[in-house]
PDB file of C-alpha atoms and ligand atoms in Angstrom:
ATOM      1  CA  UNK A   1      -6.155   5.793  15.832  1.00 96.00           C
ATOM      2  CA  UNK A   2      -8.029   2.488  16.244  1.00 97.00           C
ATOM      3  CA  UNK A   3      -5.682  -0.384  17.046  1.00 98.00           C
ATOM      4  CA  UNK A   4      -6.502  -4.093  16.629  1.00 98.00           C
ATOM      5  CA  UNK A   5      -3.882  -6.339  18.180  1.00 98.00           C
ATOM      6  CA  UNK A   6      -3.960  -9.710  16.272  1.00 98.00           C
ATOM      7  CA  UNK A   7      -2.356 -12.850  17.518  1.00 98.00           C
ATOM      8  CA  UNK A   8      -0.349 -13.525  14.273  1.00 98.00           C
ATOM      9  CA  UNK A   9      -0.145 -12.774  10.638  1.00 98.00           C
ATOM     10  CA  UNK A  10      -3.035 -15.022   9.781  1.00 98.00           C
ATOM     11  CA  UNK A  11      -5.385 -13.096  12.290  1.00 98.00           C
ATOM     12  CA  UNK A  12      -3.998  -9.845  11.094  1.00 98.00           C
ATOM     13  CA  UNK A  13      -5.166 -10.724   7.573  1.00 98.00           C
ATOM     14  CA  UNK A  14      -8.563 -11.904   8.567  1.00 98.00           C
ATOM     15  CA  UNK A  15      -9.244  -8.520  10.338  1.00 98.00           C
ATOM     16  CA  UNK A  16      -7.823  -6.642   7.316  1.00 98.00           C
ATOM     17  CA  UNK A  17     -10.205  -8.809   4.895  1.00 98.00           C
ATOM     18  CA  UNK A  18     -13.011  -8.200   7.217  1.00 98.00           C
ATOM     19  CA  UNK A  19     -12.670  -4.421   7.174  1.00 98.00           C
ATOM     20  CA  UNK A  20     -12.091  -4.211   3.355  1.00 98.00           C
ATOM     21  CA  UNK A  21     -15.030  -6.668   2.879  1.00 98.00           C
ATOM     22  CA  UNK A  22     -17.431  -4.472   4.990  1.00 98.00           C
ATOM     23  CA  UNK A  23     -16.154  -1.378   2.965  1.00 98.00           C
ATOM     24  CA  UNK A  24     -17.128  -3.191  -0.308  1.00 98.00           C
ATOM     25  CA  UNK A  25     -20.419  -4.536   0.970  1.00 98.00           C
ATOM     26  CA  UNK A  26     -21.502  -1.188   2.335  1.00 98.00           C
ATOM     27  CA  UNK A  27     -20.354   0.740  -0.653  1.00 98.00           C
ATOM     28  CA  UNK A  28     -19.962  -1.438  -3.798  1.00 98.00           C
ATOM     29  CA  UNK A  29     -18.491   1.459  -5.880  1.00 98.00           C
ATOM     30  CA  UNK A  30     -15.825   1.872  -3.392  1.00 98.00           C
ATOM     31  CA  UNK A  31     -12.486   3.380  -4.326  1.00 98.00           C
ATOM     32  CA  UNK A  32      -9.629   1.074  -2.854  1.00 98.00           C
ATOM     33  CA  UNK A  33      -6.153   2.258  -2.345  1.00 98.00           C
ATOM     34  CA  UNK A  34      -4.035  -0.819  -2.561  1.00 98.00           C
ATOM     35  CA  UNK A  35      -0.476  -1.746  -1.631  1.00 98.00           C
ATOM     36  CA  UNK A  36       1.939  -4.512  -2.826  1.00 97.00           C
ATOM     37  CA  UNK A  37       4.675  -6.289  -0.596  1.00 94.00           C
ATOM     38  CA  UNK A  38       4.383  -9.211   1.557  1.00 95.00           C
ATOM     39  CA  UNK A  39       2.069  -7.797   4.223  1.00 98.00           C
ATOM     40  CA  UNK A  40      -1.224  -7.580   2.147  1.00 98.00           C
ATOM     41  CA  UNK A  41      -0.954 -11.046   0.540  1.00 98.00           C
ATOM     42  CA  UNK A  42      -2.852 -12.832   3.306  1.00 98.00           C
ATOM     43  CA  UNK A  43      -5.616 -10.126   3.078  1.00 98.00           C
ATOM     44  CA  UNK A  44      -5.842 -10.560  -0.738  1.00 98.00           C
ATOM     45  CA  UNK A  45      -6.092 -14.420  -0.452  1.00 98.00           C
ATOM     46  CA  UNK A  46      -9.069 -13.941   1.801  1.00 98.00           C
ATOM     47  CA  UNK A  47     -10.636 -11.299  -0.469  1.00 98.00           C
ATOM     48  CA  UNK A  48     -10.361 -13.609  -3.411  1.00 98.00           C
ATOM     49  CA  UNK A  49     -11.982 -16.491  -1.378  1.00 98.00           C
ATOM     50  CA  UNK A  50     -14.840 -14.338  -0.441  1.00 98.00           C
ATOM     51  CA  UNK A  51     -15.340 -12.970  -3.812  1.00 98.00           C
ATOM     52  CA  UNK A  52     -15.315 -16.497  -5.402  1.00 98.00           C
ATOM     53  CA  UNK A  53     -17.862 -17.669  -2.570  1.00 98.00           C
ATOM     54  CA  UNK A  54     -20.077 -14.745  -3.648  1.00 97.00           C
ATOM     55  CA  UNK A  55     -19.844 -12.723  -0.401  1.00 97.00           C
ATOM     56  CA  UNK A  56     -18.243  -9.692  -1.990  1.00 98.00           C
ATOM     57  CA  UNK A  57     -18.482  -8.187  -5.361  1.00 98.00           C
ATOM     58  CA  UNK A  58     -15.728  -5.979  -6.903  1.00 98.00           C
ATOM     59  CA  UNK A  59     -17.699  -5.294 -10.051  1.00 98.00           C
ATOM     60  CA  UNK A  60     -18.565  -1.694  -9.284  1.00 98.00           C
ATOM     61  CA  UNK A  61     -15.251  -0.911  -7.541  1.00 98.00           C
ATOM     62  CA  UNK A  62     -12.145   0.818  -8.394  1.00 98.00           C
ATOM     63  CA  UNK A  63      -8.525   0.521  -7.273  1.00 98.00           C
ATOM     64  CA  UNK A  64      -5.670   2.910  -7.056  1.00 98.00           C
ATOM     65  CA  UNK A  65      -2.248   1.495  -6.228  1.00 98.00           C
ATOM     66  CA  UNK A  66       0.185   3.256  -4.157  1.00 98.00           C
ATOM     67  CA  UNK A  67       3.315   2.886  -6.344  1.00 97.00           C
ATOM     68  CA  UNK A  68       5.453   1.353  -9.146  1.00 97.00           C
ATOM     69  CA  UNK A  69       8.955   1.036 -10.159  1.00 96.00           C
ATOM     70  CA  UNK A  70      10.205   3.405 -12.743  1.00 96.00           C
ATOM     71  CA  UNK A  71      11.544   1.473 -15.844  1.00 94.00           C
ATOM     72  CA  UNK A  72       9.541  -1.648 -15.331  1.00 94.00           C
ATOM     73  CA  UNK A  73       6.594  -2.588 -17.824  1.00 94.00           C
ATOM     74  CA  UNK A  74       3.514  -3.797 -16.289  1.00 95.00           C
ATOM     75  CA  UNK A  75       4.189  -7.310 -17.646  1.00 95.00           C
ATOM     76  CA  UNK A  76       7.714  -7.666 -15.919  1.00 93.00           C
ATOM     77  CA  UNK A  77       7.309 -10.045 -13.123  1.00 92.00           C
ATOM     78  CA  UNK A  78       8.589  -7.663 -10.471  1.00 93.00           C
ATOM     79  CA  UNK A  79       6.532  -4.706 -11.483  1.00 96.00           C
ATOM     80  CA  UNK A  80       3.672  -3.767  -8.976  1.00 97.00           C
ATOM     81  CA  UNK A  81       1.057  -3.890 -11.765  1.00 98.00           C
ATOM     82  CA  UNK A  82       2.191  -7.651 -12.397  1.00 98.00           C
ATOM     83  CA  UNK A  83       2.091  -8.177  -8.579  1.00 97.00           C
ATOM     84  CA  UNK A  84      -1.515  -6.997  -8.338  1.00 98.00           C
ATOM     85  CA  UNK A  85      -2.599  -8.704 -11.406  1.00 98.00           C
ATOM     86  CA  UNK A  86      -1.146 -12.080  -9.957  1.00 97.00           C
ATOM     87  CA  UNK A  87      -2.245 -11.789  -6.396  1.00 98.00           C
ATOM     88  CA  UNK A  88      -5.691 -10.152  -6.803  1.00 98.00           C
ATOM     89  CA  UNK A  89      -7.010  -8.713  -9.918  1.00 98.00           C
ATOM     90  CA  UNK A  90      -6.942 -11.901 -12.002  1.00 98.00           C
ATOM     91  CA  UNK A  91      -8.979 -13.800  -9.413  1.00 98.00           C
ATOM     92  CA  UNK A  92     -11.705 -11.276  -8.476  1.00 98.00           C
ATOM     93  CA  UNK A  93     -14.385  -9.607 -10.668  1.00 98.00           C
ATOM     94  CA  UNK A  94     -13.011  -6.060 -10.607  1.00 98.00           C
ATOM     95  CA  UNK A  95     -13.231  -4.434 -14.003  1.00 98.00           C
ATOM     96  CA  UNK A  96      -9.462  -4.044 -15.047  1.00 98.00           C
ATOM     97  CA  UNK A  97     -10.177  -0.731 -16.547  1.00 97.00           C
ATOM     98  CA  UNK A  98     -10.965   0.587 -13.071  1.00 98.00           C
ATOM     99  CA  UNK A  99      -7.607  -0.646 -11.650  1.00 98.00           C
ATOM    100  CA  UNK A 100      -4.849   1.972 -11.515  1.00 98.00           C
ATOM    101  CA  UNK A 101      -1.175   1.724 -11.023  1.00 98.00           C
ATOM    102  CA  UNK A 102       1.451   4.197 -12.185  1.00 98.00           C
ATOM    103  CA  UNK A 103       2.846   3.675 -15.658  1.00 98.00           C
ATOM    104  CA  UNK A 104       6.464   2.531 -14.931  1.00 97.00           C
ATOM    105  CA  UNK A 105       7.376   3.308 -18.552  1.00 97.00           C
ATOM    106  CA  UNK A 106       5.991   6.985 -18.710  1.00 97.00           C
ATOM    107  CA  UNK A 107       8.679   9.064 -20.436  1.00 94.00           C
ATOM    108  CA  UNK A 108       7.714  12.388 -18.751  1.00 97.00           C
ATOM    109  CA  UNK A 109       7.723  11.858 -15.060  1.00 97.00           C
ATOM    110  CA  UNK A 110       5.836  15.038 -14.090  1.00 96.00           C
ATOM    111  CA  UNK A 111       3.212  14.385 -16.586  1.00 97.00           C
ATOM    112  CA  UNK A 112       2.663  10.790 -15.017  1.00 98.00           C
ATOM    113  CA  UNK A 113       2.496  12.165 -11.743  1.00 97.00           C
ATOM    114  CA  UNK A 114      -0.183  14.758 -12.701  1.00 97.00           C
ATOM    115  CA  UNK A 115      -2.076  12.017 -14.614  1.00 98.00           C
ATOM    116  CA  UNK A 116      -2.054   9.848 -11.362  1.00 98.00           C
ATOM    117  CA  UNK A 117      -3.162  12.615  -9.206  1.00 97.00           C
ATOM    118  CA  UNK A 118      -5.963  13.328 -11.643  1.00 97.00           C
ATOM    119  CA  UNK A 119      -7.129   9.815 -11.626  1.00 97.00           C
ATOM    120  CA  UNK A 120      -7.504  10.071  -7.662  1.00 97.00           C
ATOM    121  CA  UNK A 121      -9.557  13.151  -7.938  1.00 96.00           C
ATOM    122  CA  UNK A 122     -11.585  12.019 -10.826  1.00 97.00           C
ATOM    123  CA  UNK A 123     -12.512   8.838  -8.839  1.00 95.00           C
ATOM    124  CA  UNK A 124     -13.871  11.028  -6.026  1.00 96.00           C
ATOM    125  CA  UNK A 125     -10.906  10.218  -3.609  1.00 97.00           C
ATOM    126  CA  UNK A 126      -9.853   7.108  -1.973  1.00 98.00           C
ATOM    127  CA  UNK A 127     -12.477   5.512   0.428  1.00 98.00           C
ATOM    128  CA  UNK A 128      -9.962   3.253   2.134  1.00 98.00           C
ATOM    129  CA  UNK A 129      -6.163   3.140   1.515  1.00 98.00           C
ATOM    130  CA  UNK A 130      -4.420  -0.123   2.711  1.00 98.00           C
ATOM    131  CA  UNK A 131      -0.719   0.376   3.628  1.00 98.00           C
ATOM    132  CA  UNK A 132       2.221  -1.637   4.627  1.00 98.00           C
ATOM    133  CA  UNK A 133       4.965  -0.111   6.823  1.00 98.00           C
ATOM    134  CA  UNK A 134       8.494  -0.081   5.720  1.00 94.00           C
ATOM    135  CA  UNK A 135      11.328  -0.918   8.084  1.00 93.00           C
ATOM    136  CA  UNK A 136      12.574   2.812   7.939  1.00 93.00           C
ATOM    137  CA  UNK A 137       8.963   4.009   8.471  1.00 96.00           C
ATOM    138  CA  UNK A 138       8.190   4.505   4.755  1.00 94.00           C
ATOM    139  CA  UNK A 139       4.605   4.440   3.489  1.00 97.00           C
ATOM    140  CA  UNK A 140       4.259   3.868  -0.288  1.00 96.00           C
ATOM    141  CA  UNK A 141       7.757   4.846  -1.383  1.00 93.00           C
ATOM    142  CA  UNK A 142       7.689   7.931   0.733  1.00 94.00           C
ATOM    143  CA  UNK A 143      11.214   7.567   2.148  1.00 91.00           C
ATOM    144  CA  UNK A 144      12.411   9.343   5.418  1.00 93.00           C
ATOM    145  CA  UNK A 145      12.848  13.030   4.798  1.00 91.00           C
ATOM    146  CA  UNK A 146       9.942  13.377   2.275  1.00 84.00           C
ATOM    147  CA  UNK A 147       8.030  16.550   2.443  1.00 85.00           C
ATOM    148  CA  UNK A 148       4.599  15.877   3.807  1.00 84.00           C
ATOM    149  CA  UNK A 149       2.750  18.061   1.297  1.00 83.00           C
ATOM    150  CA  UNK A 150       3.615  16.071  -1.756  1.00 87.00           C
ATOM    151  CA  UNK A 151       1.261  14.468  -4.255  1.00 94.00           C
ATOM    152  CA  UNK A 152       2.370  11.699  -6.619  1.00 96.00           C
ATOM    153  CA  UNK A 153       6.014  12.070  -7.425  1.00 96.00           C
ATOM    154  CA  UNK A 154       9.150  10.178  -8.499  1.00 96.00           C
ATOM    155  CA  UNK A 155      11.505   9.061  -5.609  1.00 94.00           C
ATOM    156  CA  UNK A 156      14.941   7.748  -5.530  1.00 93.00           C
ATOM    157  CA  UNK A 157      14.676   4.763  -3.242  1.00 88.00           C
ATOM    158  CA  UNK A 158      16.614   4.547  -0.194  1.00 83.00           C
ATOM    159  CA  UNK A 159      19.482   2.125   0.117  1.00 88.00           C
ATOM    160  CA  UNK A 160      17.625   0.205   2.867  1.00 83.00           C
ATOM    161  CA  UNK A 161      14.551  -0.167   0.509  1.00 81.00           C
ATOM    162  CA  UNK A 162      16.657  -1.366  -2.296  1.00 89.00           C
ATOM    163  CA  UNK A 163      18.439  -3.986   0.056  1.00 87.00           C
ATOM    164  CA  UNK A 164      14.850  -5.227   1.323  1.00 81.00           C
ATOM    165  CA  UNK A 165      13.619  -5.598  -2.105  1.00 82.00           C
ATOM    166  CA  UNK A 166      16.628  -7.326  -3.644  1.00 87.00           C
ATOM    167  CA  UNK A 167      15.073 -10.668  -2.500  1.00 86.00           C
ATOM    168  CA  UNK A 168      12.743 -10.249  -5.554  1.00 84.00           C
ATOM    169  CA  UNK A 169      15.534  -9.864  -8.177  1.00 87.00           C
ATOM    170  CA  UNK A 170      18.258 -11.905  -9.420  1.00 87.00           C
ATOM    171  CA  UNK A 171      20.876  -9.485  -8.513  1.00 87.00           C
ATOM    172  CA  UNK A 172      20.868  -6.281  -6.383  1.00 86.00           C
ATOM    173  CA  UNK A 173      21.793  -4.432  -9.459  1.00 87.00           C
ATOM    174  CA  UNK A 174      18.611  -5.281 -11.202  1.00 88.00           C
ATOM    175  CA  UNK A 175      16.551  -3.455  -8.259  1.00 90.00           C
ATOM    176  CA  UNK A 176      15.164  -0.286  -9.832  1.00 93.00           C
ATOM    177  CA  UNK A 177      16.494   2.781  -8.174  1.00 94.00           C
ATOM    178  CA  UNK A 178      13.482   5.055  -8.761  1.00 96.00           C
ATOM    179  CA  UNK A 179       9.779   4.743  -8.273  1.00 96.00           C
ATOM    180  CA  UNK A 180       6.619   6.626  -8.754  1.00 97.00           C
ATOM    181  CA  UNK A 181       4.624   6.913  -5.654  1.00 97.00           C
ATOM    182  CA  UNK A 182       1.529   8.565  -4.106  1.00 97.00           C
ATOM    183  CA  UNK A 183       2.837  11.325  -1.833  1.00 96.00           C
ATOM    184  CA  UNK A 184       1.992  11.768   1.835  1.00 96.00           C
ATOM    185  CA  UNK A 185      -0.691  14.337   0.654  1.00 95.00           C
ATOM    186  CA  UNK A 186      -2.397  11.955  -1.509  1.00 94.00           C
ATOM    187  CA  UNK A 187      -2.482   9.250   1.261  1.00 97.00           C
ATOM    188  CA  UNK A 188      -3.711  11.467   3.912  1.00 97.00           C
ATOM    189  CA  UNK A 189      -6.577  12.557   1.761  1.00 97.00           C
ATOM    190  CA  UNK A 190      -7.998   9.042   1.872  1.00 98.00           C
ATOM    191  CA  UNK A 191     -11.126   8.897   4.040  1.00 98.00           C
ATOM    192  CA  UNK A 192     -10.084   5.744   6.025  1.00 98.00           C
ATOM    193  CA  UNK A 193      -6.446   4.448   6.177  1.00 98.00           C
ATOM    194  CA  UNK A 194      -5.878   0.901   7.054  1.00 98.00           C
ATOM    195  CA  UNK A 195      -2.283   0.140   7.938  1.00 98.00           C
ATOM    196  CA  UNK A 196      -1.272  -3.640   8.433  1.00 98.00           C
ATOM    197  CA  UNK A 197       1.949  -4.707  10.278  1.00 98.00           C
ATOM    198  CA  UNK A 198       3.230  -8.117  11.074  1.00 98.00           C
ATOM    199  CA  UNK A 199       6.490  -9.584  12.583  1.00 98.00           C
ATOM    200  CA  UNK A 200       8.997  -8.900  15.062  1.00 98.00           C
ATOM    201  CA  UNK A 201      11.183  -7.136  12.621  1.00 97.00           C
ATOM    202  CA  UNK A 202       8.683  -4.304  12.555  1.00 98.00           C
ATOM    203  CA  UNK A 203       8.413  -3.819  16.323  1.00 98.00           C
ATOM    204  CA  UNK A 204      10.966  -1.026  16.479  1.00 98.00           C
ATOM    205  CA  UNK A 205       9.426   1.085  13.640  1.00 98.00           C
ATOM    206  CA  UNK A 206       5.814   0.525  15.022  1.00 98.00           C
ATOM    207  CA  UNK A 207       6.727   1.991  18.190  1.00 98.00           C
ATOM    208  CA  UNK A 208       8.674   4.946  16.763  1.00 98.00           C
ATOM    209  CA  UNK A 209       5.997   5.672  14.062  1.00 98.00           C
ATOM    210  CA  UNK A 210       2.815   5.564  16.068  1.00 98.00           C
ATOM    211  CA  UNK A 211       4.041   6.332  19.666  1.00 98.00           C
ATOM    212  CA  UNK A 212       6.909   8.695  18.684  1.00 98.00           C
ATOM    213  CA  UNK A 213       6.932  12.311  17.476  1.00 98.00           C
ATOM    214  CA  UNK A 214       5.496  13.074  14.021  1.00 97.00           C
ATOM    215  CA  UNK A 215       8.308  13.798  11.801  1.00 96.00           C
ATOM    216  CA  UNK A 216       9.131  13.593   8.173  1.00 95.00           C
ATOM    217  CA  UNK A 217      12.219  11.483   9.205  1.00 96.00           C
ATOM    218  CA  UNK A 218       9.497   8.811   9.978  1.00 97.00           C
ATOM    219  CA  UNK A 219       6.924   9.229   7.174  1.00 97.00           C
ATOM    220  CA  UNK A 220       4.393   6.858   8.654  1.00 98.00           C
ATOM    221  CA  UNK A 221       4.319   9.102  11.871  1.00 98.00           C
ATOM    222  CA  UNK A 222       2.154  11.459   9.808  1.00 97.00           C
ATOM    223  CA  UNK A 223      -0.744   8.915  10.149  1.00 98.00           C
ATOM    224  CA  UNK A 224      -1.139  10.015  13.894  1.00 98.00           C
ATOM    225  CA  UNK A 225      -2.732  13.187  12.433  1.00 97.00           C
ATOM    226  CA  UNK A 226      -5.352  11.552  10.325  1.00 98.00           C
ATOM    227  CA  UNK A 227      -8.796  11.427  11.878  1.00 97.00           C
ATOM    228  CA  UNK A 228      -9.511   7.857  10.694  1.00 98.00           C
ATOM    229  CA  UNK A 229      -6.758   5.273  10.894  1.00 98.00           C
ATOM    230  CA  UNK A 230      -7.019   1.587  11.752  1.00 98.00           C
ATOM    231  CA  UNK A 231      -3.662  -0.112  12.663  1.00 98.00           C
ATOM    232  CA  UNK A 232      -3.957  -3.906  12.687  1.00 98.00           C
ATOM    233  CA  UNK A 233      -0.803  -5.306  14.019  1.00 98.00           C
ATOM    234  CA  UNK A 234       0.078  -8.775  15.180  1.00 98.00           C
ATOM    235  CA  UNK A 235       1.592  -9.382  18.873  1.00 98.00           C
ATOM    236  CA  UNK A 236       5.192  -9.519  17.568  1.00 98.00           C
ATOM    237  CA  UNK A 237       4.933  -6.213  15.859  1.00 98.00           C
ATOM    238  CA  UNK A 238       3.394  -4.542  19.026  1.00 98.00           C
ATOM    239  CA  UNK A 239       5.915  -6.235  21.221  1.00 98.00           C
ATOM    240  CA  UNK A 240       7.940  -3.068  21.916  1.00 98.00           C
ATOM    241  CA  UNK A 241       4.832  -1.108  22.774  1.00 96.00           C
ATOM    242  CA  UNK A 242       4.050  -0.821  26.506  1.00 87.00           C
TER     243      UNK A 242
HETATM  244  C1  LIG B 301       4.082  -1.329  -1.388  1.00 67.84           C
HETATM  245  C2  LIG B 301       4.540  -0.307  -0.704  1.00 67.84           C
HETATM  246  C3  LIG B 301       5.544  -0.424   0.518  1.00 67.84           C
HETATM  247  C4  LIG B 301       5.320  -1.551   1.390  1.00 67.84           C
HETATM  248  C5  LIG B 301       6.394  -1.672   2.669  1.00 67.84           C
HETATM  249  C6  LIG B 301       6.248  -2.844   3.544  1.00 67.84           C
HETATM  250  O1  LIG B 301       3.239  -1.002  -2.225  1.00 67.84           O
HETATM  251  O2  LIG B 301       4.306   0.918  -0.947  1.00 67.84           O
HETATM  252  O3  LIG B 301       5.466   0.802   1.377  1.00 67.84           O
HETATM  253  O4  LIG B 301       3.979  -1.495   2.031  1.00 67.84           O
HETATM  254  O5  LIG B 301       7.631  -1.564   2.052  1.00 67.84           O
HETATM  255  O6  LIG B 301       6.559  -3.924   2.789  1.00 67.84           O
HETATM  256  P1  LIG B 301       6.352  -5.495   3.247  1.00 67.84           P
HETATM  257  O7  LIG B 301       4.745  -5.535   3.322  1.00 67.84           O
HETATM  258  O8  LIG B 301       6.712  -6.406   2.144  1.00 67.84           O
HETATM  259  O9  LIG B 301       6.957  -5.506   4.521  1.00 67.84           O
END
């Protein structure tokens, strides 16, 4: 695992954007695995700036997002499709037909999961997968206890994840209880994994996930077994590591 220690969120975002920019520059038809949440926002802002400035070109790239809430339409303001549209896709020159997010309104769960795994395979696999880290060690919506060999699947969200996400909804009862997520198997197949972590509130889980034992109880710990992982964390997130 390659580790970049950034001073703060801003520097973490700059390093993340640099790595993703170099990926696009070196391989314009890259398949980018993308994440939602607070962590990648700074990275996305910089990618937008660079695309507008003509330094990077997404016209040949494809994207595959990690997850989507079950039950939310892509136009719902809390859906992950909407998040991506709003925070990245609408401001860069990516072809929307090449952007993929699970369909939150699919009526056949296993068919939707198979369709999503096939998209990943048909694209030739993910070149670089951007990840955030949940407080309980989740990556994507792979909650503690998830089997490592899973592809895309439907998950019941952990109570702690529902609580962490309720800030985005009018009421806790409006937070969807299920989501489609790429599985650990799909994530581990990415050729390069870029995990970004910021803030003192993630310091304990950073230490447990990357310096503790590999265990399904801490899904992110599996990344220790991948041969091409880059962790970018700020000083606060690394503050519990000796
Ligand atoms: C987002 C995702 C989640 C988040 C994680 C961290 O697509 O799959 O695993 O990356 O919950 O979220 P933030 O960045 O909001 O702390």
